[in-house]
PDB file of C-alpha atoms in Angstrom:
ATOM      1  CA  UNK A   1      11.947  -3.355  17.863  1.00  0.00           C
ATOM      2  CA  UNK A   2      10.761  -0.383  15.798  1.00  0.00           C
ATOM      3  CA  UNK A   3       7.647  -0.897  13.716  1.00  0.00           C
ATOM      4  CA  UNK A   4       6.095   1.071  10.861  1.00  0.00           C
ATOM      5  CA  UNK A   5       2.670   0.428   9.401  1.00  0.00           C
ATOM      6  CA  UNK A   6       3.357   1.169   5.731  1.00  0.00           C
ATOM      7  CA  UNK A   7      -0.247   1.036   4.538  1.00  0.00           C
ATOM      8  CA  UNK A   8      -3.452   2.341   6.045  1.00  0.00           C
ATOM      9  CA  UNK A   9      -6.255   4.717   5.109  1.00  0.00           C
ATOM     10  CA  UNK A  10      -8.494   7.399   6.571  1.00  0.00           C
ATOM     11  CA  UNK A  11     -11.796   8.611   5.284  1.00  0.00           C
ATOM     12  CA  UNK A  12     -14.436  11.102   6.332  1.00  0.00           C
ATOM     13  CA  UNK A  13     -17.731  10.464   4.606  1.00  0.00           C
ATOM     14  CA  UNK A  14     -18.829  14.091   4.591  1.00  0.00           C
ATOM     15  CA  UNK A  15     -15.601  15.256   2.945  1.00  0.00           C
ATOM     16  CA  UNK A  16     -15.362  13.219  -0.274  1.00  0.00           C
ATOM     17  CA  UNK A  17     -17.566  10.866  -2.296  1.00  0.00           C
ATOM     18  CA  UNK A  18     -16.552   7.348  -1.294  1.00  0.00           C
ATOM     19  CA  UNK A  19     -18.955   5.569  -3.621  1.00  0.00           C
ATOM     20  CA  UNK A  20     -17.233   2.203  -3.198  1.00  0.00           C
ATOM     21  CA  UNK A  21     -18.051   2.216   0.519  1.00  0.00           C
ATOM     22  CA  UNK A  22     -21.768   2.182  -0.248  1.00  0.00           C
ATOM     23  CA  UNK A  23     -21.587  -1.378  -1.610  1.00  0.00           C
ATOM     24  CA  UNK A  24     -23.511  -3.884   0.507  1.00  0.00           C
ATOM     25  CA  UNK A  25     -20.389  -5.861   1.408  1.00  0.00           C
ATOM     26  CA  UNK A  26     -18.634  -2.703   2.704  1.00  0.00           C
ATOM     27  CA  UNK A  27     -21.288  -1.716   5.245  1.00  0.00           C
ATOM     28  CA  UNK A  28     -19.028  -2.646   8.165  1.00  0.00           C
ATOM     29  CA  UNK A  29     -16.529   0.055   7.212  1.00  0.00           C
ATOM     30  CA  UNK A  30     -18.901   2.687   5.850  1.00  0.00           C
ATOM     31  CA  UNK A  31     -18.229   5.257   8.571  1.00  0.00           C
ATOM     32  CA  UNK A  32     -15.521   7.773   9.409  1.00  0.00           C
ATOM     33  CA  UNK A  33     -12.039   6.446  10.205  1.00  0.00           C
ATOM     34  CA  UNK A  34      -9.594   9.087  11.431  1.00  0.00           C
ATOM     35  CA  UNK A  35      -6.252   9.292  13.296  1.00  0.00           C
ATOM     36  CA  UNK A  36      -7.884   9.065  16.717  1.00  0.00           C
ATOM     37  CA  UNK A  37      -9.412   5.729  15.666  1.00  0.00           C
ATOM     38  CA  UNK A  38      -6.092   4.324  14.480  1.00  0.00           C
ATOM     39  CA  UNK A  39      -3.823   5.437  17.311  1.00  0.00           C
ATOM     40  CA  UNK A  40      -5.033   2.900  19.945  1.00  0.00           C
ATOM     41  CA  UNK A  41      -4.375   0.032  17.523  1.00  0.00           C
ATOM     42  CA  UNK A  42      -0.841   1.243  16.831  1.00  0.00           C
ATOM     43  CA  UNK A  43      -0.148   1.572  20.537  1.00  0.00           C
ATOM     44  CA  UNK A  44      -1.534  -1.912  21.239  1.00  0.00           C
ATOM     45  CA  UNK A  45       0.828  -3.407  18.639  1.00  0.00           C
ATOM     46  CA  UNK A  46       3.898  -1.343  19.508  1.00  0.00           C
ATOM     47  CA  UNK A  47       3.922   0.563  16.215  1.00  0.00           C
ATOM     48  CA  UNK A  48       5.526   3.987  16.375  1.00  0.00           C
ATOM     49  CA  UNK A  49       4.887   5.347  12.856  1.00  0.00           C
ATOM     50  CA  UNK A  50       2.334   4.821  10.123  1.00  0.00           C
ATOM     51  CA  UNK A  51       1.795   5.811   6.494  1.00  0.00           C
ATOM     52  CA  UNK A  52      -1.503   6.918   4.981  1.00  0.00           C
ATOM     53  CA  UNK A  53      -2.187   5.659   1.446  1.00  0.00           C
ATOM     54  CA  UNK A  54      -4.576   7.483  -0.865  1.00  0.00           C
ATOM     55  CA  UNK A  55      -8.142   6.395  -1.504  1.00  0.00           C
ATOM     56  CA  UNK A  56      -9.282   9.179  -3.843  1.00  0.00           C
ATOM     57  CA  UNK A  57      -8.133  10.521  -7.207  1.00  0.00           C
ATOM     58  CA  UNK A  58      -8.252  14.039  -5.812  1.00  0.00           C
ATOM     59  CA  UNK A  59      -5.452  16.461  -4.982  1.00  0.00           C
ATOM     60  CA  UNK A  60      -7.636  17.736  -2.143  1.00  0.00           C
ATOM     61  CA  UNK A  61      -7.137  14.439  -0.311  1.00  0.00           C
ATOM     62  CA  UNK A  62      -3.367  15.056  -0.319  1.00  0.00           C
ATOM     63  CA  UNK A  63      -3.885  18.455   1.286  1.00  0.00           C
ATOM     64  CA  UNK A  64      -6.333  17.122   3.867  1.00  0.00           C
ATOM     65  CA  UNK A  65      -4.115  14.284   5.057  1.00  0.00           C
ATOM     66  CA  UNK A  66      -0.953  16.388   5.075  1.00  0.00           C
ATOM     67  CA  UNK A  67      -2.839  18.619   7.503  1.00  0.00           C
ATOM     68  CA  UNK A  68      -3.645  15.555   9.601  1.00  0.00           C
ATOM     69  CA  UNK A  69       0.068  14.691   9.590  1.00  0.00           C
ATOM     70  CA  UNK A  70       0.862  18.098  11.048  1.00  0.00           C
ATOM     71  CA  UNK A  71      -1.536  17.368  13.904  1.00  0.00           C
ATOM     72  CA  UNK A  72      -0.426  13.766  14.608  1.00  0.00           C
ATOM     73  CA  UNK A  73       3.235  12.960  15.167  1.00  0.00           C
ATOM     74  CA  UNK A  74       2.721   9.226  14.687  1.00  0.00           C
ATOM     75  CA  UNK A  75       1.840   9.810  11.022  1.00  0.00           C
ATOM     76  CA  UNK A  76       5.119   9.422   9.143  1.00  0.00           C
ATOM     77  CA  UNK A  77       3.543  10.741   5.960  1.00  0.00           C
ATOM     78  CA  UNK A  78       1.314  10.045   3.012  1.00  0.00           C
ATOM     79  CA  UNK A  79       1.335   8.194  -0.272  1.00  0.00           C
ATOM     80  CA  UNK A  80      -0.847  10.592  -2.216  1.00  0.00           C
ATOM     81  CA  UNK A  81      -2.104  11.022  -5.776  1.00  0.00           C
ATOM     82  CA  UNK A  82      -1.403  13.057  -8.873  1.00  0.00           C
ATOM     83  CA  UNK A  83      -2.933  12.632 -12.320  1.00  0.00           C
ATOM     84  CA  UNK A  84      -0.288  10.587 -14.110  1.00  0.00           C
ATOM     85  CA  UNK A  85      -1.925  11.114 -17.509  1.00  0.00           C
ATOM     86  CA  UNK A  86      -2.300  14.875 -17.195  1.00  0.00           C
ATOM     87  CA  UNK A  87       0.040  17.324 -18.933  1.00  0.00           C
ATOM     88  CA  UNK A  88       0.049  19.042 -15.523  1.00  0.00           C
ATOM     89  CA  UNK A  89       1.368  15.956 -13.704  1.00  0.00           C
ATOM     90  CA  UNK A  90       4.724  17.533 -12.846  1.00  0.00           C
ATOM     91  CA  UNK A  91       3.130  20.784 -11.741  1.00  0.00           C
ATOM     92  CA  UNK A  92       0.780  18.827  -9.469  1.00  0.00           C
ATOM     93  CA  UNK A  93       3.680  16.849  -8.027  1.00  0.00           C
ATOM     94  CA  UNK A  94       5.733  19.956  -7.335  1.00  0.00           C
ATOM     95  CA  UNK A  95       2.989  21.312  -5.061  1.00  0.00           C
ATOM     96  CA  UNK A  96       3.633  18.427  -2.661  1.00  0.00           C
ATOM     97  CA  UNK A  97       7.044  16.959  -3.413  1.00  0.00           C
ATOM     98  CA  UNK A  98       9.078  18.978  -0.936  1.00  0.00           C
ATOM     99  CA  UNK A  99       6.699  18.541   1.989  1.00  0.00           C
ATOM    100  CA  UNK A 100       8.637  16.408   4.501  1.00  0.00           C
ATOM    101  CA  UNK A 101       5.665  14.071   4.948  1.00  0.00           C
ATOM    102  CA  UNK A 102       4.892  13.563   1.262  1.00  0.00           C
ATOM    103  CA  UNK A 103       6.345  10.110   0.656  1.00  0.00           C
ATOM    104  CA  UNK A 104       4.973   8.734  -2.602  1.00  0.00           C
ATOM    105  CA  UNK A 105       2.182   8.401  -5.155  1.00  0.00           C
ATOM    106  CA  UNK A 106      -0.472   5.775  -5.844  1.00  0.00           C
ATOM    107  CA  UNK A 107      -3.189   5.384  -8.454  1.00  0.00           C
ATOM    108  CA  UNK A 108      -6.079   2.942  -8.012  1.00  0.00           C
ATOM    109  CA  UNK A 109      -5.000   0.979 -11.072  1.00  0.00           C
ATOM    110  CA  UNK A 110      -7.154  -2.006 -10.130  1.00  0.00           C
ATOM    111  CA  UNK A 111     -10.317   0.016 -10.831  1.00  0.00           C
ATOM    112  CA  UNK A 112      -9.305   1.244 -14.273  1.00  0.00           C
ATOM    113  CA  UNK A 113     -11.565  -0.272 -16.974  1.00  0.00           C
ATOM    114  CA  UNK A 114      -8.533  -0.826 -19.217  1.00  0.00           C
ATOM    115  CA  UNK A 115      -6.302  -3.582 -17.816  1.00  0.00           C
ATOM    116  CA  UNK A 116      -3.361  -2.028 -19.677  1.00  0.00           C
ATOM    117  CA  UNK A 117      -3.727   1.444 -18.116  1.00  0.00           C
ATOM    118  CA  UNK A 118      -0.401   1.296 -16.292  1.00  0.00           C
ATOM    119  CA  UNK A 119       1.601   0.748 -19.500  1.00  0.00           C
ATOM    120  CA  UNK A 120      -0.131   3.373 -21.645  1.00  0.00           C
ATOM    121  CA  UNK A 121       2.245   5.983 -22.999  1.00  0.00           C
ATOM    122  CA  UNK A 122       0.395   8.771 -21.160  1.00  0.00           C
ATOM    123  CA  UNK A 123       0.688   6.891 -17.865  1.00  0.00           C
ATOM    124  CA  UNK A 124       4.341   6.052 -18.443  1.00  0.00           C
ATOM    125  CA  UNK A 125       5.005   9.730 -19.117  1.00  0.00           C
ATOM    126  CA  UNK A 126       3.645  10.461 -15.643  1.00  0.00           C
ATOM    127  CA  UNK A 127       5.672   7.663 -14.080  1.00  0.00           C
ATOM    128  CA  UNK A 128       8.766   9.147 -15.729  1.00  0.00           C
ATOM    129  CA  UNK A 129       7.965  12.404 -13.904  1.00  0.00           C
ATOM    130  CA  UNK A 130       7.950  10.469 -10.630  1.00  0.00           C
ATOM    131  CA  UNK A 131      11.217   8.796 -11.605  1.00  0.00           C
ATOM    132  CA  UNK A 132      12.792  12.172 -12.387  1.00  0.00           C
ATOM    133  CA  UNK A 133      11.950  13.401  -8.891  1.00  0.00           C
ATOM    134  CA  UNK A 134      12.634  10.061  -7.151  1.00  0.00           C
ATOM    135  CA  UNK A 135       9.092   9.828  -5.785  1.00  0.00           C
ATOM    136  CA  UNK A 136       8.117   6.181  -5.068  1.00  0.00           C
ATOM    137  CA  UNK A 137       5.025   4.648  -6.646  1.00  0.00           C
ATOM    138  CA  UNK A 138       2.608   2.083  -5.176  1.00  0.00           C
ATOM    139  CA  UNK A 139       1.283  -0.502  -7.635  1.00  0.00           C
ATOM    140  CA  UNK A 140      -2.306  -1.380  -6.684  1.00  0.00           C
ATOM    141  CA  UNK A 141      -2.918  -4.410  -8.872  1.00  0.00           C
ATOM    142  CA  UNK A 142      -5.175  -7.369  -9.153  1.00  0.00           C
ATOM    143  CA  UNK A 143      -3.456 -10.559 -10.294  1.00  0.00           C
ATOM    144  CA  UNK A 144      -4.436  -9.803 -13.900  1.00  0.00           C
ATOM    145  CA  UNK A 145      -2.318  -6.624 -13.839  1.00  0.00           C
ATOM    146  CA  UNK A 146       0.774  -8.233 -12.323  1.00  0.00           C
ATOM    147  CA  UNK A 147       2.236  -9.119 -15.726  1.00  0.00           C
ATOM    148  CA  UNK A 148       2.843  -5.395 -16.265  1.00  0.00           C
ATOM    149  CA  UNK A 149       5.107  -4.931 -13.237  1.00  0.00           C
ATOM    150  CA  UNK A 150       8.359  -5.996 -14.966  1.00  0.00           C
ATOM    151  CA  UNK A 151       7.561  -3.728 -17.921  1.00  0.00           C
ATOM    152  CA  UNK A 152       7.068  -0.699 -15.693  1.00  0.00           C
ATOM    153  CA  UNK A 153      10.177  -1.589 -13.696  1.00  0.00           C
ATOM    154  CA  UNK A 154      12.275  -1.906 -16.855  1.00  0.00           C
ATOM    155  CA  UNK A 155      11.004   1.305 -18.455  1.00  0.00           C
ATOM    156  CA  UNK A 156      11.463   3.255 -15.189  1.00  0.00           C
ATOM    157  CA  UNK A 157      14.558   1.602 -13.708  1.00  0.00           C
ATOM    158  CA  UNK A 158      15.252   4.426 -11.216  1.00  0.00           C
ATOM    159  CA  UNK A 159      11.653   4.544  -9.940  1.00  0.00           C
ATOM    160  CA  UNK A 160      11.088   2.746  -6.611  1.00  0.00           C
ATOM    161  CA  UNK A 161       7.981   0.577  -7.006  1.00  0.00           C
ATOM    162  CA  UNK A 162       6.054  -1.395  -4.397  1.00  0.00           C
ATOM    163  CA  UNK A 163       3.322  -3.965  -4.928  1.00  0.00           C
ATOM    164  CA  UNK A 164       0.429  -3.371  -2.560  1.00  0.00           C
ATOM    165  CA  UNK A 165      -1.161  -6.462  -0.986  1.00  0.00           C
ATOM    166  CA  UNK A 166       1.038  -8.955  -2.923  1.00  0.00           C
ATOM    167  CA  UNK A 167      -1.139  -8.014  -5.957  1.00  0.00           C
ATOM    168  CA  UNK A 168      -4.118  -9.692  -4.283  1.00  0.00           C
ATOM    169  CA  UNK A 169      -3.646 -13.439  -4.830  1.00  0.00           C
ATOM    170  CA  UNK A 170      -6.739 -15.603  -4.399  1.00  0.00           C
ATOM    171  CA  UNK A 171      -5.970 -16.712  -0.852  1.00  0.00           C
ATOM    172  CA  UNK A 172      -9.524 -17.883  -0.170  1.00  0.00           C
ATOM    173  CA  UNK A 173      -9.083 -20.471  -2.947  1.00  0.00           C
ATOM    174  CA  UNK A 174      -5.432 -21.168  -2.018  1.00  0.00           C
ATOM    175  CA  UNK A 175      -4.687 -20.470  -5.689  1.00  0.00           C
ATOM    176  CA  UNK A 176      -1.165 -19.876  -7.010  1.00  0.00           C
ATOM    177  CA  UNK A 177      -1.179 -20.828 -10.687  1.00  0.00           C
ATOM    178  CA  UNK A 178      -2.470 -17.424 -11.902  1.00  0.00           C
ATOM    179  CA  UNK A 179      -0.213 -15.407  -9.572  1.00  0.00           C
ATOM    180  CA  UNK A 180       3.112 -16.920  -8.564  1.00  0.00           C
ATOM    181  CA  UNK A 181       5.027 -16.821 -11.861  1.00  0.00           C
ATOM    182  CA  UNK A 182       4.267 -13.148 -12.509  1.00  0.00           C
ATOM    183  CA  UNK A 183       4.861 -12.300  -8.852  1.00  0.00           C
ATOM    184  CA  UNK A 184       8.333 -13.855  -9.025  1.00  0.00           C
ATOM    185  CA  UNK A 185       8.999 -12.075 -12.320  1.00  0.00           C
ATOM    186  CA  UNK A 186       8.221  -8.775 -10.603  1.00  0.00           C
ATOM    187  CA  UNK A 187      10.563  -9.692  -7.762  1.00  0.00           C
ATOM    188  CA  UNK A 188      13.382 -10.216 -10.257  1.00  0.00           C
ATOM    189  CA  UNK A 189      13.341  -6.439 -10.811  1.00  0.00           C
ATOM    190  CA  UNK A 190      15.538  -4.819  -8.182  1.00  0.00           C
ATOM    191  CA  UNK A 191      13.459  -1.631  -7.991  1.00  0.00           C
ATOM    192  CA  UNK A 192      10.268  -3.549  -7.099  1.00  0.00           C
ATOM    193  CA  UNK A 193       9.329  -4.097  -3.448  1.00  0.00           C
ATOM    194  CA  UNK A 194       6.240  -5.669  -1.862  1.00  0.00           C
ATOM    195  CA  UNK A 195       3.891  -4.957   1.036  1.00  0.00           C
ATOM    196  CA  UNK A 196       2.815  -7.840   3.240  1.00  0.00           C
ATOM    197  CA  UNK A 197      -0.622  -6.284   3.511  1.00  0.00           C
ATOM    198  CA  UNK A 198      -4.230  -6.772   2.518  1.00  0.00           C
ATOM    199  CA  UNK A 199      -4.092 -10.541   2.874  1.00  0.00           C
ATOM    200  CA  UNK A 200      -6.981 -11.320   5.203  1.00  0.00           C
ATOM    201  CA  UNK A 201      -9.495  -9.631   2.903  1.00  0.00           C
ATOM    202  CA  UNK A 202      -8.325 -11.950   0.103  1.00  0.00           C
ATOM    203  CA  UNK A 203      -8.917 -14.923   2.410  1.00  0.00           C
ATOM    204  CA  UNK A 204     -12.252 -16.218   3.725  1.00  0.00           C
ATOM    205  CA  UNK A 205     -13.574 -13.209   5.661  1.00  0.00           C
ATOM    206  CA  UNK A 206     -15.492 -15.405   8.093  1.00  0.00           C
ATOM    207  CA  UNK A 207     -13.120 -18.313   8.534  1.00  0.00           C
ATOM    208  CA  UNK A 208      -9.503 -17.355   7.809  1.00  0.00           C
ATOM    209  CA  UNK A 209      -6.541 -18.307   9.973  1.00  0.00           C
ATOM    210  CA  UNK A 210      -2.869 -17.254   9.953  1.00  0.00           C
ATOM    211  CA  UNK A 211      -1.886 -20.552   8.330  1.00  0.00           C
ATOM    212  CA  UNK A 212      -3.927 -19.599   5.234  1.00  0.00           C
ATOM    213  CA  UNK A 213      -1.542 -16.685   4.657  1.00  0.00           C
ATOM    214  CA  UNK A 214       1.687 -18.591   5.233  1.00  0.00           C
ATOM    215  CA  UNK A 215       2.206 -20.065   1.712  1.00  0.00           C
ATOM    216  CA  UNK A 216       1.927 -16.587   0.189  1.00  0.00           C
ATOM    217  CA  UNK A 217       4.214 -15.004   2.760  1.00  0.00           C
ATOM    218  CA  UNK A 218       6.740 -17.797   2.218  1.00  0.00           C
ATOM    219  CA  UNK A 219       6.721 -17.209  -1.550  1.00  0.00           C
ATOM    220  CA  UNK A 220       7.161 -13.470  -0.956  1.00  0.00           C
ATOM    221  CA  UNK A 221      10.093 -14.146   1.374  1.00  0.00           C
ATOM    222  CA  UNK A 222      11.704 -16.451  -1.174  1.00  0.00           C
ATOM    223  CA  UNK A 223      11.125 -14.070  -4.084  1.00  0.00           C
ATOM    224  CA  UNK A 224      11.843 -10.675  -2.522  1.00  0.00           C
ATOM    225  CA  UNK A 225      13.701 -11.457   0.697  1.00  0.00           C
ATOM    226  CA  UNK A 226      13.109  -9.443   3.887  1.00  0.00           C
ATOM    227  CA  UNK A 227      15.068  -6.480   2.517  1.00  0.00           C
ATOM    228  CA  UNK A 228      12.276  -5.729  -0.003  1.00  0.00           C
ATOM    229  CA  UNK A 229       9.240  -6.610   2.112  1.00  0.00           C
ATOM    230  CA  UNK A 230       7.324  -4.317   4.464  1.00  0.00           C
ATOM    231  CA  UNK A 231       4.377  -4.618   6.827  1.00  0.00           C
ATOM    232  CA  UNK A 232       1.065  -2.901   6.135  1.00  0.00           C
ATOM    233  CA  UNK A 233      -2.214  -3.291   7.983  1.00  0.00           C
ATOM    234  CA  UNK A 234      -4.593  -2.084   5.252  1.00  0.00           C
ATOM    235  CA  UNK A 235      -6.718  -0.709   8.094  1.00  0.00           C
ATOM    236  CA  UNK A 236      -9.636  -0.055   8.121  1.00  0.00           C
ATOM    237  CA  UNK A 237     -10.334  -2.223   5.053  1.00  0.00           C
ATOM    238  CA  UNK A 238      -8.978  -5.155   7.056  1.00  0.00           C
ATOM    239  CA  UNK A 239     -11.908  -4.799   9.455  1.00  0.00           C
ATOM    240  CA  UNK A 240     -14.099  -6.517   6.869  1.00  0.00           C
ATOM    241  CA  UNK A 241     -12.338  -9.734   7.877  1.00  0.00           C
ATOM    242  CA  UNK A 242     -10.607  -9.063  11.187  1.00  0.00           C
ATOM    243  CA  UNK A 243      -9.198  -6.533  13.599  1.00  0.00           C
ATOM    244  CA  UNK A 244      -5.992  -4.547  13.284  1.00  0.00           C
ATOM    245  CA  UNK A 245      -4.546  -6.643  16.094  1.00  0.00           C
ATOM    246  CA  UNK A 246      -5.389  -9.883  14.273  1.00  0.00           C
ATOM    247  CA  UNK A 247      -3.618  -8.671  11.123  1.00  0.00           C
ATOM    248  CA  UNK A 248      -0.521  -7.779  13.133  1.00  0.00           C
ATOM    249  CA  UNK A 249      -0.552 -11.061  15.054  1.00  0.00           C
ATOM    250  CA  UNK A 250      -0.971 -13.131  11.887  1.00  0.00           C
ATOM    251  CA  UNK A 251       2.132 -11.634  10.309  1.00  0.00           C
ATOM    252  CA  UNK A 252       4.098 -11.937  13.551  1.00  0.00           C
ATOM    253  CA  UNK A 253       3.226 -15.631  13.721  1.00  0.00           C
ATOM    254  CA  UNK A 254       4.204 -16.254  10.117  1.00  0.00           C
ATOM    255  CA  UNK A 255       7.623 -14.561  10.320  1.00  0.00           C
ATOM    256  CA  UNK A 256       8.518 -15.731  13.835  1.00  0.00           C
ATOM    257  CA  UNK A 257      11.195 -18.110  12.535  1.00  0.00           C
ATOM    258  CA  UNK A 258      13.144 -15.315  10.825  1.00  0.00           C
ATOM    259  CA  UNK A 259      16.120 -13.742  12.540  1.00  0.00           C
ATOM    260  CA  UNK A 260      15.604 -10.561  14.549  1.00  0.00           C
ATOM    261  CA  UNK A 261      17.424  -8.614  11.828  1.00  0.00           C
ATOM    262  CA  UNK A 262      15.144 -10.026   9.119  1.00  0.00           C
ATOM    263  CA  UNK A 263      12.032  -9.306  11.154  1.00  0.00           C
ATOM    264  CA  UNK A 264      13.242  -5.757  11.778  1.00  0.00           C
ATOM    265  CA  UNK A 265      13.505  -5.192   8.032  1.00  0.00           C
ATOM    266  CA  UNK A 266       9.893  -6.278   7.492  1.00  0.00           C
ATOM    267  CA  UNK A 267       8.490  -4.373  10.456  1.00  0.00           C
ATOM    268  CA  UNK A 268      10.315  -1.114   9.830  1.00  0.00           C
ATOM    269  CA  UNK A 269      13.632  -1.063   7.997  1.00  0.00           C
ATOM    270  CA  UNK A 270      12.353  -1.670   4.475  1.00  0.00           C
ATOM    271  CA  UNK A 271       9.576   0.926   4.725  1.00  0.00           C
ATOM    272  CA  UNK A 272      11.927   3.496   6.251  1.00  0.00           C
ATOM    273  CA  UNK A 273      14.414   2.976   3.437  1.00  0.00           C
ATOM    274  CA  UNK A 274      11.840   2.849   0.631  1.00  0.00           C
ATOM    275  CA  UNK A 275       9.875   5.930   1.671  1.00  0.00           C
ATOM    276  CA  UNK A 276      12.771   7.887   3.173  1.00  0.00           C
ATOM    277  CA  UNK A 277      11.502   7.937   6.758  1.00  0.00           C
ATOM    278  CA  UNK A 278      13.968   9.029   9.413  1.00  0.00           C
ATOM    279  CA  UNK A 279      13.831   6.794  12.477  1.00  0.00           C
ATOM    280  CA  UNK A 280      16.914   6.922  14.623  1.00  0.00           C
ATOM    281  CA  UNK A 281      16.912   3.266  15.606  1.00  0.00           C
ATOM    282  CA  UNK A 282      15.715   1.693  12.351  1.00  0.00           C
ATOM    283  CA  UNK A 283      18.419  -0.456  10.838  1.00  0.00           C
TER     284      UNK A 283
END
């Protein structure tokens, strides 16, 4: 069975300013993480391709990781960044758009001080640029932003959108009331997909178990179906709560009752289709 990790990161502390990594609770991951660190985990889990997702609002990060892609065949490509609110958004996008390993765009919306950033006219203008060029966009939301997903999907109906980390429900509290309705509303939009990623860091870092994730995965399966769900490790952020292998095993356990075809969609088929990755045996 082919497998794609649709969501991981790299960072090199001497290259960019990763201020968020200096927080006390991030000490465990405040060091360099590069392709050579990831590759053994992919091999251990039988994953043939992986996708880097941006961490910085800097065009230089796009260039750096595209260079890493040239050096590492297992890197399927990158979800990079452009300044959606800049008048130069399209010009920035055109620098990267035709690179075969440039797969999409993300903005760290969750860190914007204005909760309505993603629906500002300036931002929507940038999203329309992505829609024009058919470049997918990752929605990095907290639960409080999730109400905006249907609006973005409606205003940009030809833009492929994917929710990172299920929009970060409060798994540690086993809470659903502030998340599920808006999550299902997002799923009602056919151009919105979802990554089964980032869950263990929303659970109890010291005492989570695969069963804690199951209610959220089951809701995602019911709302989106396997055809719009994809696996992502969120490595190395996941290492705050568990290993790469534990993340992979937890998802495998929770989707074990699905058919082989449905599992194949989650492990590889959806990501390959969404990001335009050519894998000969993905179906």
